[in-house]
N, C-alpha and C. Protein backbone atom coordinates (compact mmCIF):
# COMPACT_ATOMS: atom_id res chain seq x y z
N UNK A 1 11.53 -29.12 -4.65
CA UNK A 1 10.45 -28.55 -5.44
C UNK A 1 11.02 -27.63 -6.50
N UNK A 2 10.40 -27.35 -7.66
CA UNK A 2 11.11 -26.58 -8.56
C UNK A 2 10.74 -25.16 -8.10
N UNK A 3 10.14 -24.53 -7.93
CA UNK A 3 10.22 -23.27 -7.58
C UNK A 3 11.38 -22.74 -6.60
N UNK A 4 11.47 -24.07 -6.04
CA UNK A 4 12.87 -23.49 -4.90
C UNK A 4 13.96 -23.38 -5.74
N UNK A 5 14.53 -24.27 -7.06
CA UNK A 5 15.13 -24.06 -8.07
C UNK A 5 15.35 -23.09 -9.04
N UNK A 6 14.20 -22.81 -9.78
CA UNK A 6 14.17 -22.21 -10.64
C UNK A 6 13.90 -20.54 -10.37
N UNK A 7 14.81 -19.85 -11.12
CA UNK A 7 14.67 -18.41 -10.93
C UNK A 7 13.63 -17.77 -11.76
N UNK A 8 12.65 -17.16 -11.28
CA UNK A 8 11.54 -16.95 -11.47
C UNK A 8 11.15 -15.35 -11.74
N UNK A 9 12.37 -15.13 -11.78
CA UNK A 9 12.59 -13.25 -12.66
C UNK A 9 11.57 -12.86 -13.30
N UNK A 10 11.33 -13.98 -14.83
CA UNK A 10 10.04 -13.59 -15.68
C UNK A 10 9.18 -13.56 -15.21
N UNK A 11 8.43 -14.39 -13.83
CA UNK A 11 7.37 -13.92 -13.74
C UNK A 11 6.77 -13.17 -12.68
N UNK A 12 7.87 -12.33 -12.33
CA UNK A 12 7.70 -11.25 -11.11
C UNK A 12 6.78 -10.36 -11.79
N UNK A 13 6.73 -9.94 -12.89
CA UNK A 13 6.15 -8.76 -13.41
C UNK A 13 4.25 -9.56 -13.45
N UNK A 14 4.11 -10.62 -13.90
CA UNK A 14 3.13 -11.60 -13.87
C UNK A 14 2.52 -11.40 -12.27
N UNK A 15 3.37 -11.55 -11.61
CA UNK A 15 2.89 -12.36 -10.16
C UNK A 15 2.41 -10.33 -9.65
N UNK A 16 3.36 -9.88 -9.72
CA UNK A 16 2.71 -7.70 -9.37
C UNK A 16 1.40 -7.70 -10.02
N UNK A 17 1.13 -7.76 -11.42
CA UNK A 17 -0.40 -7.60 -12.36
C UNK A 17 -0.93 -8.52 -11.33
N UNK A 18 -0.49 -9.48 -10.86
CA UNK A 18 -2.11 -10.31 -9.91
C UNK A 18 -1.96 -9.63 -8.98
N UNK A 19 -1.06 -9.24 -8.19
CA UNK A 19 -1.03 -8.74 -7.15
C UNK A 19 -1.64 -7.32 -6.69
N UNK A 20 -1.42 -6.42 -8.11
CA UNK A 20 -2.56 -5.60 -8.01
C UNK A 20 -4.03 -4.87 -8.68
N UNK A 21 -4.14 -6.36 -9.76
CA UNK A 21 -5.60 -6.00 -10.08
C UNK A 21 -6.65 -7.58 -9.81
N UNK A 22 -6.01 -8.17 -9.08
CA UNK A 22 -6.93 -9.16 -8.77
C UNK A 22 -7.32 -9.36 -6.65
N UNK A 23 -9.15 -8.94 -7.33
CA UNK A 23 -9.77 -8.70 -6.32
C UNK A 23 -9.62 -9.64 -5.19
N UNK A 24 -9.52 -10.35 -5.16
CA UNK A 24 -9.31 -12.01 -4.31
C UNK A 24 -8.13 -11.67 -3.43
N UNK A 25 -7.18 -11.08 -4.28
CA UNK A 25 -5.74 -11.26 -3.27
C UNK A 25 -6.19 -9.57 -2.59
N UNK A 26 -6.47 -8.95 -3.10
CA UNK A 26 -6.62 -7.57 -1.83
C UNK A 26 -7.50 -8.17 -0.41
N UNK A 27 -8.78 -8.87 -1.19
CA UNK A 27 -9.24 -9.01 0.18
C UNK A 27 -8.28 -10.42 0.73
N UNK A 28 -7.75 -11.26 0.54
CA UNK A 28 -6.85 -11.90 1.23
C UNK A 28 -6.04 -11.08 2.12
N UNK A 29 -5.60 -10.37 1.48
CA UNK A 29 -4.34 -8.88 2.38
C UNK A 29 -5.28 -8.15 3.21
N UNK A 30 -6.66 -7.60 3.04
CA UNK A 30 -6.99 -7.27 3.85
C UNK A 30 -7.68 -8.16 5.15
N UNK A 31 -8.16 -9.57 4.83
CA UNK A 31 -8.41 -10.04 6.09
C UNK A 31 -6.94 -10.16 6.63
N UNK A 32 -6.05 -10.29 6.53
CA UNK A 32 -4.76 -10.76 6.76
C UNK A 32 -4.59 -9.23 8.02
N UNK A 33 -4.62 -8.07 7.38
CA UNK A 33 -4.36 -7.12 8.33
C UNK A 33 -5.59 -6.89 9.42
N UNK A 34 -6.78 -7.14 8.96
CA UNK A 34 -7.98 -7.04 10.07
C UNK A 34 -7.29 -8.04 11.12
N UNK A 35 -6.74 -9.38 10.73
CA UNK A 35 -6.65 -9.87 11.77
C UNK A 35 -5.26 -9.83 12.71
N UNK A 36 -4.16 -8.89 12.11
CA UNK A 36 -3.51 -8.56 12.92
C UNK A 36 -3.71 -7.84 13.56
N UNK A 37 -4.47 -6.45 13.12
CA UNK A 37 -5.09 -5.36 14.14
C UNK A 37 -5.59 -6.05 15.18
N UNK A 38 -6.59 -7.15 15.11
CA UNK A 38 -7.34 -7.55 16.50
C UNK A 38 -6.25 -8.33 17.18
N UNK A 39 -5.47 -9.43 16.61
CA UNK A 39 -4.50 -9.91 17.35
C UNK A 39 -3.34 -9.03 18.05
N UNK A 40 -2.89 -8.09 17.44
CA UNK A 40 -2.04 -7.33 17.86
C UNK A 40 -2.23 -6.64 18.78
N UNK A 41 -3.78 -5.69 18.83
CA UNK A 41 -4.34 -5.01 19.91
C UNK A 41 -3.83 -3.38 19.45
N UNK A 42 -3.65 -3.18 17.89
CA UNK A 42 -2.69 -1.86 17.88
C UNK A 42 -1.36 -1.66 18.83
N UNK A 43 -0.90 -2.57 19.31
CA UNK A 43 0.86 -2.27 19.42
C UNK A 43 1.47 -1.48 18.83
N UNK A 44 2.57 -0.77 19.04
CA UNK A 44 3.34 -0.29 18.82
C UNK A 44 4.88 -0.73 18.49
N UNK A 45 5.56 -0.79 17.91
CA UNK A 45 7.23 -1.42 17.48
C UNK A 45 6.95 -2.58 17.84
N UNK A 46 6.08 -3.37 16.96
CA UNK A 46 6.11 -5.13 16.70
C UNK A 46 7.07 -5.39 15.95
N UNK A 47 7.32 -6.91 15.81
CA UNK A 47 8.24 -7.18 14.30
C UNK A 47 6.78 -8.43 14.42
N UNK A 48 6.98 -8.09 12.61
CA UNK A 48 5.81 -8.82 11.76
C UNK A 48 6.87 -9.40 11.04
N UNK A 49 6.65 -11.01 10.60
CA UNK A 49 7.79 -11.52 9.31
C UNK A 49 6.35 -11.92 8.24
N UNK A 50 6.53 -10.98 7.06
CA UNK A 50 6.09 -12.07 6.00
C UNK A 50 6.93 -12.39 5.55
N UNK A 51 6.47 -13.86 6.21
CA UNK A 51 7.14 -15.20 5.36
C UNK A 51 6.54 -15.54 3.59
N UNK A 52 7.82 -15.67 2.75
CA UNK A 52 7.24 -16.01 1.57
C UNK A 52 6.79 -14.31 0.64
N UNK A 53 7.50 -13.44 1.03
CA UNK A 53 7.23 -12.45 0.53
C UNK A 53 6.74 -11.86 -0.77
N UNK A 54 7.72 -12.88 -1.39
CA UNK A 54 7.23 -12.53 -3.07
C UNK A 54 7.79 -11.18 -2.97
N UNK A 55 7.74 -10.93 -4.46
CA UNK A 55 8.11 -9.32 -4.97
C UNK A 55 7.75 -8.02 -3.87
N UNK A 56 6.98 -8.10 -2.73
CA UNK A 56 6.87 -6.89 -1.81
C UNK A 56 5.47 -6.34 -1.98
N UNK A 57 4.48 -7.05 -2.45
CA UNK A 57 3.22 -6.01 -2.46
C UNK A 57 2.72 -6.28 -1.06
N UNK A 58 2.60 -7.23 -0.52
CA UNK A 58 1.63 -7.31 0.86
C UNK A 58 2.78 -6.45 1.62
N UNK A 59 4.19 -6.62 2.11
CA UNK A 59 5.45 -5.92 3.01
C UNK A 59 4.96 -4.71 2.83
N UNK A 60 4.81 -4.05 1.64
CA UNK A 60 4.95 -2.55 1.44
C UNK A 60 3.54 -1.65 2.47
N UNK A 61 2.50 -2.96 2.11
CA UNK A 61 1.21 -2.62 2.81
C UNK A 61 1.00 -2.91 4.15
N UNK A 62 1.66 -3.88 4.74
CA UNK A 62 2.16 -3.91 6.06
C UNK A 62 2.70 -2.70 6.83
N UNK A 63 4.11 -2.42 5.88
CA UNK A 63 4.93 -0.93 6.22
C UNK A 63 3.72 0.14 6.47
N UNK A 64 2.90 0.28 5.75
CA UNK A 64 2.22 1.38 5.59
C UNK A 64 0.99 1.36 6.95
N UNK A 65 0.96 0.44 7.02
CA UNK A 65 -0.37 -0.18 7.92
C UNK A 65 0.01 -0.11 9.73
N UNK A 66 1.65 -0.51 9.27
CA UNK A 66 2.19 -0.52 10.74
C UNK A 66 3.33 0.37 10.40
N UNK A 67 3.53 1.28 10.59
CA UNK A 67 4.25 2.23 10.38
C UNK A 67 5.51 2.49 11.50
N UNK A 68 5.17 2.12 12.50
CA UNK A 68 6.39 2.06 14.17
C UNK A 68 6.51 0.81 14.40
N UNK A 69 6.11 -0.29 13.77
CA UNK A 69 6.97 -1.30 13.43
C UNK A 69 7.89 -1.67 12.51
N UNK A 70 8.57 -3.37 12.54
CA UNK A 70 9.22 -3.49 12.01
C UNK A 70 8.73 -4.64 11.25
N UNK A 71 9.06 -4.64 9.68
CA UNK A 71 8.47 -5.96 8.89
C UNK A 71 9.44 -6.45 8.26
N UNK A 72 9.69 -8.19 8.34
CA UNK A 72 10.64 -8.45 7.84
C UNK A 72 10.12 -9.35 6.32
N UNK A 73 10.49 -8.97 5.71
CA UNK A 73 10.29 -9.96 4.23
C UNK A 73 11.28 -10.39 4.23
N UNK A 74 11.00 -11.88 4.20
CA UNK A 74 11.73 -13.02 3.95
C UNK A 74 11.37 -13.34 2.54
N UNK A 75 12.14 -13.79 1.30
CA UNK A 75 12.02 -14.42 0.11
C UNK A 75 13.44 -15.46 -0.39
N UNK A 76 12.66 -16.36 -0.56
CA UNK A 76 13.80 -17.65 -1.09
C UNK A 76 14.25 -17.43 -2.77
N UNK A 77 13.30 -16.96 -3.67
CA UNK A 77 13.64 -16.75 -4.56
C UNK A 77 14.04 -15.70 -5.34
N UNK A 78 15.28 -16.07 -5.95
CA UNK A 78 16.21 -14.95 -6.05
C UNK A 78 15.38 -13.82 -7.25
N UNK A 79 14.68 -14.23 -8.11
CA UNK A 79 13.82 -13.38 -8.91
C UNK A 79 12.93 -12.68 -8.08
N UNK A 80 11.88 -12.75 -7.15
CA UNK A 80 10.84 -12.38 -6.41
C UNK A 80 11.94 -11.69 -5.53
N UNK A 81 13.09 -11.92 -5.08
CA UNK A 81 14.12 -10.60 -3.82
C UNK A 81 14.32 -10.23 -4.46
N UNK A 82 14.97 -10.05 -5.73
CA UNK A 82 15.90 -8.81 -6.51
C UNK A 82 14.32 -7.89 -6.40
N UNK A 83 13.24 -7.85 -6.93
CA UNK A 83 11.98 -7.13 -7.07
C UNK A 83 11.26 -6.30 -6.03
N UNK A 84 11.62 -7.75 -4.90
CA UNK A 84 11.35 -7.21 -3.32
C UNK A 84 12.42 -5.80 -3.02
N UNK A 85 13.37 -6.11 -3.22
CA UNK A 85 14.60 -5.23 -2.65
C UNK A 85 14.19 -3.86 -3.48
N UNK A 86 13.90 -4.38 -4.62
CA UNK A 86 14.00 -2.59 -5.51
C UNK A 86 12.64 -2.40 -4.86
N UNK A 87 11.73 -2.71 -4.48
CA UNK A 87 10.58 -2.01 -4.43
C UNK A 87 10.23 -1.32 -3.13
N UNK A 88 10.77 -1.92 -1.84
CA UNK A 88 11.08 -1.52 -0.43
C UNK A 88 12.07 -0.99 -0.37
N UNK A 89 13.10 -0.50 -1.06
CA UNK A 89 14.44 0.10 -0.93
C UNK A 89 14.50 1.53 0.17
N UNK A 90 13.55 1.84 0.01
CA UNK A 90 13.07 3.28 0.78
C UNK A 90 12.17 3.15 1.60
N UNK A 91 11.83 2.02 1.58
CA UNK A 91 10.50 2.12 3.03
C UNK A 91 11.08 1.59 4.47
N UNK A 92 11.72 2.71 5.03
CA UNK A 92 12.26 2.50 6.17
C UNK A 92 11.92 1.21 7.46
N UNK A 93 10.83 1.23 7.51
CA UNK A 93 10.67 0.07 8.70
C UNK A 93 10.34 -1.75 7.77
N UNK A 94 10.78 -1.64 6.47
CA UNK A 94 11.10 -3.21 5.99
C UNK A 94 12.44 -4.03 5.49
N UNK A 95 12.73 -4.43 6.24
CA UNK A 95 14.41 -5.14 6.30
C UNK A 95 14.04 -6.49 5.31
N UNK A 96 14.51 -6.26 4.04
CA UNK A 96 14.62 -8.02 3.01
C UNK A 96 15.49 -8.97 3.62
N UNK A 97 15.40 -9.95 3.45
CA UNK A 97 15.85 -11.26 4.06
C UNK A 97 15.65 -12.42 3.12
N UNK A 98 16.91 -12.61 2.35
CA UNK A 98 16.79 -13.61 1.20
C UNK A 98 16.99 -15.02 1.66
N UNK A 99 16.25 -15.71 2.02
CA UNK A 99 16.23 -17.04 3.08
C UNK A 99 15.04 -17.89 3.17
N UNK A 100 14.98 -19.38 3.06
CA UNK A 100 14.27 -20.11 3.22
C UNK A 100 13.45 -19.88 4.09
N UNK A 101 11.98 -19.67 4.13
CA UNK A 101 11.42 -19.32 5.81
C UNK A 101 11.40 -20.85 6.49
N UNK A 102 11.61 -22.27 5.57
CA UNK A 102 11.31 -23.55 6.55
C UNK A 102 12.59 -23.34 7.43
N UNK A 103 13.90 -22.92 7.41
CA UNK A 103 14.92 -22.85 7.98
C UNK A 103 14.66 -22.03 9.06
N UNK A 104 15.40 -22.13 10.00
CA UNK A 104 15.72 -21.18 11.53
C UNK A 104 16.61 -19.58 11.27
N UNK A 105 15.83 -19.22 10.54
CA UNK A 105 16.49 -17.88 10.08
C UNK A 105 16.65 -16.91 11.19
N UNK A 106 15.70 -16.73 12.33
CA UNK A 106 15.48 -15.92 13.24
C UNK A 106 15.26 -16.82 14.45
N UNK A 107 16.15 -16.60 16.25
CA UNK A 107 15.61 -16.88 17.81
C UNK A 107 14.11 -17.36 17.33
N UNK A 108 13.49 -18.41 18.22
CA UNK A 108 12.43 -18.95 18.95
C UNK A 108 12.07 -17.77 19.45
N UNK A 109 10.58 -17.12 19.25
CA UNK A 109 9.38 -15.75 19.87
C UNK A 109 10.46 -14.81 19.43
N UNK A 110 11.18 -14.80 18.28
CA UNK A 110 11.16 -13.18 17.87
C UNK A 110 10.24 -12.60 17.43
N UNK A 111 9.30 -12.78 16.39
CA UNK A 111 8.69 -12.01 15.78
C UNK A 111 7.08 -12.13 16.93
N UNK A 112 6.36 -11.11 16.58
CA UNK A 112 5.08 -10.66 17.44
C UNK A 112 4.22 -11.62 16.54
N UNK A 113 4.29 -11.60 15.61
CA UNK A 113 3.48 -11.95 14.16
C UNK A 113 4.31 -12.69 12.85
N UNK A 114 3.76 -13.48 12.52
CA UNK A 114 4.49 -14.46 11.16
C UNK A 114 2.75 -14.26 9.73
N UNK A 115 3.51 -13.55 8.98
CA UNK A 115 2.32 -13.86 8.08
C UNK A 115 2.28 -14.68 6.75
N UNK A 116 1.86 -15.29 6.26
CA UNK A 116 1.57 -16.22 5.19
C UNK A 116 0.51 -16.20 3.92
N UNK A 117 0.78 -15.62 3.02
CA UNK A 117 0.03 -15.82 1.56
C UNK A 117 0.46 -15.87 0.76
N UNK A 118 -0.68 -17.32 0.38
CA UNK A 118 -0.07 -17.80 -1.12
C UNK A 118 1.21 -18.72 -0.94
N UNK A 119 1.90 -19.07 -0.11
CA UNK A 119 3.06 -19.57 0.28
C UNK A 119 2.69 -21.37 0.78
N UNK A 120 1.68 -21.79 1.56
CA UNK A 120 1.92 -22.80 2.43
C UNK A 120 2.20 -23.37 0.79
N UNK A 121 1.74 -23.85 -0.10
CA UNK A 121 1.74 -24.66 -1.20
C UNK A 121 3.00 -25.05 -1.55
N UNK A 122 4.17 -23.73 -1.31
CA UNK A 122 5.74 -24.11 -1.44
C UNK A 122 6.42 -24.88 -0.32
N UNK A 123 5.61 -25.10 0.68
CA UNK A 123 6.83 -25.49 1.88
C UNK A 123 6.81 -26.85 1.93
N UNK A 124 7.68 -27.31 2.45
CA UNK A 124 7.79 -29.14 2.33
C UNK A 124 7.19 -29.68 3.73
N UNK A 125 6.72 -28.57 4.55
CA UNK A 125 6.60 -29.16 5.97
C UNK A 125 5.91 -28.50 6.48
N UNK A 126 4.67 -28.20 5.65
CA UNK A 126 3.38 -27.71 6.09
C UNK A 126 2.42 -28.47 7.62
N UNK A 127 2.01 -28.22 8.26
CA UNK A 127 1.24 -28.78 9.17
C UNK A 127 -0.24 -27.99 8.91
N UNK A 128 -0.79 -29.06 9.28
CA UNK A 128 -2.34 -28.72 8.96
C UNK A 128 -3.58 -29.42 10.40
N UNK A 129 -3.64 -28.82 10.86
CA UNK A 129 -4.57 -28.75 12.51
C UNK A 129 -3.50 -30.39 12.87
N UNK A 130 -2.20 -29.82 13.11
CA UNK A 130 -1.75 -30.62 13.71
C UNK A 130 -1.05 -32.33 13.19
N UNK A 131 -1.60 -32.28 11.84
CA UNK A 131 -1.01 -33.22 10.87
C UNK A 131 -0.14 -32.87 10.16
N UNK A 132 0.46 -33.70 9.56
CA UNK A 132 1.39 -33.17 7.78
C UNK A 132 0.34 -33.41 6.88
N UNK A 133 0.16 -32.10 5.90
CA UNK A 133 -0.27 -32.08 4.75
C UNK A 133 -0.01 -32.44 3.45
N UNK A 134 -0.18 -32.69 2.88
CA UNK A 134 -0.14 -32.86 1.02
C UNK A 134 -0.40 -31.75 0.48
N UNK A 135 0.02 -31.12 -0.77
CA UNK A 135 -0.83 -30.31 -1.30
C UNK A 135 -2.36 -30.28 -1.39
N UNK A 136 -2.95 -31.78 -1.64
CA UNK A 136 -4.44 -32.43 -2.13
C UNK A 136 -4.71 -32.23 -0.96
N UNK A 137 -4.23 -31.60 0.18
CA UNK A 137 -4.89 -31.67 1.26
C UNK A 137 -5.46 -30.31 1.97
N UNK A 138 -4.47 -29.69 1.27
CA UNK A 138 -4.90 -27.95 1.67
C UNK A 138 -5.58 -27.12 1.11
């Protein structure tokens, strides 16, 4: 796929402006955390991976949200990690991880939680209630 190719630097600054003035993706991030709160049960020192991190706006809000956990941002593209890295540099409980998430980056049941936005569209090996998907399909 070309996005796995192409370095996508220019449009990190593009992809932040959606990320924080378009209404759609907050409430995406926020059902995303309503439903870890109920899944999680408020735990304490989870590891959460967002997968597909992008530049760090959902990680940073994770960090903040789960604060005695641990969040791992994973990003494949080297434009969207250089952005990730400067922007979490100081937020103690988020470790960057520049790595394919379709790959075995991390043990079988490490993480408590795997989160996903905006991402299935990049992966080559999406499953969908148990099928393989197409894009036209998701």
């Amino acid at each position: 796929m070309k996005s796995r190719t192409v370095n996508l630097s220019k449009y990190a600054a593009q992809y932040d402006n959606m990320a924080r003035f378009k209404p759609s993706y907050h409430e995406v991030q926020t059902v995303a955390i309503d439903y870890l709160l109920n899944f999680l049960q408020n735990e304490r020192g989870v590891l959460i991976e967002d997968a597909g991190a992008g530049t760090g706006e959902f990680s940073k809000r994770l960090a903040r949200r789960f604060p005695q956990s641990k969040i791992y941002a994973v990003e494949l593209n080297l434009g969207f990690y250089e952005k990730l890295c400067e922007k979490v540099k100081e937020i103690a409980n988020v470790e960057v991880v520049n790595g394919n998430i379709e790959s075995k980056l991390f043990p079988d049941d490490y993480f408590d939680a795997i989160v996903m936005i905006h991402v299935l569209n990049y992966t080559e090996h999406a499953r969908c209630r148990g099928r393989s998907c197409s894009k036209e399909g998701l």
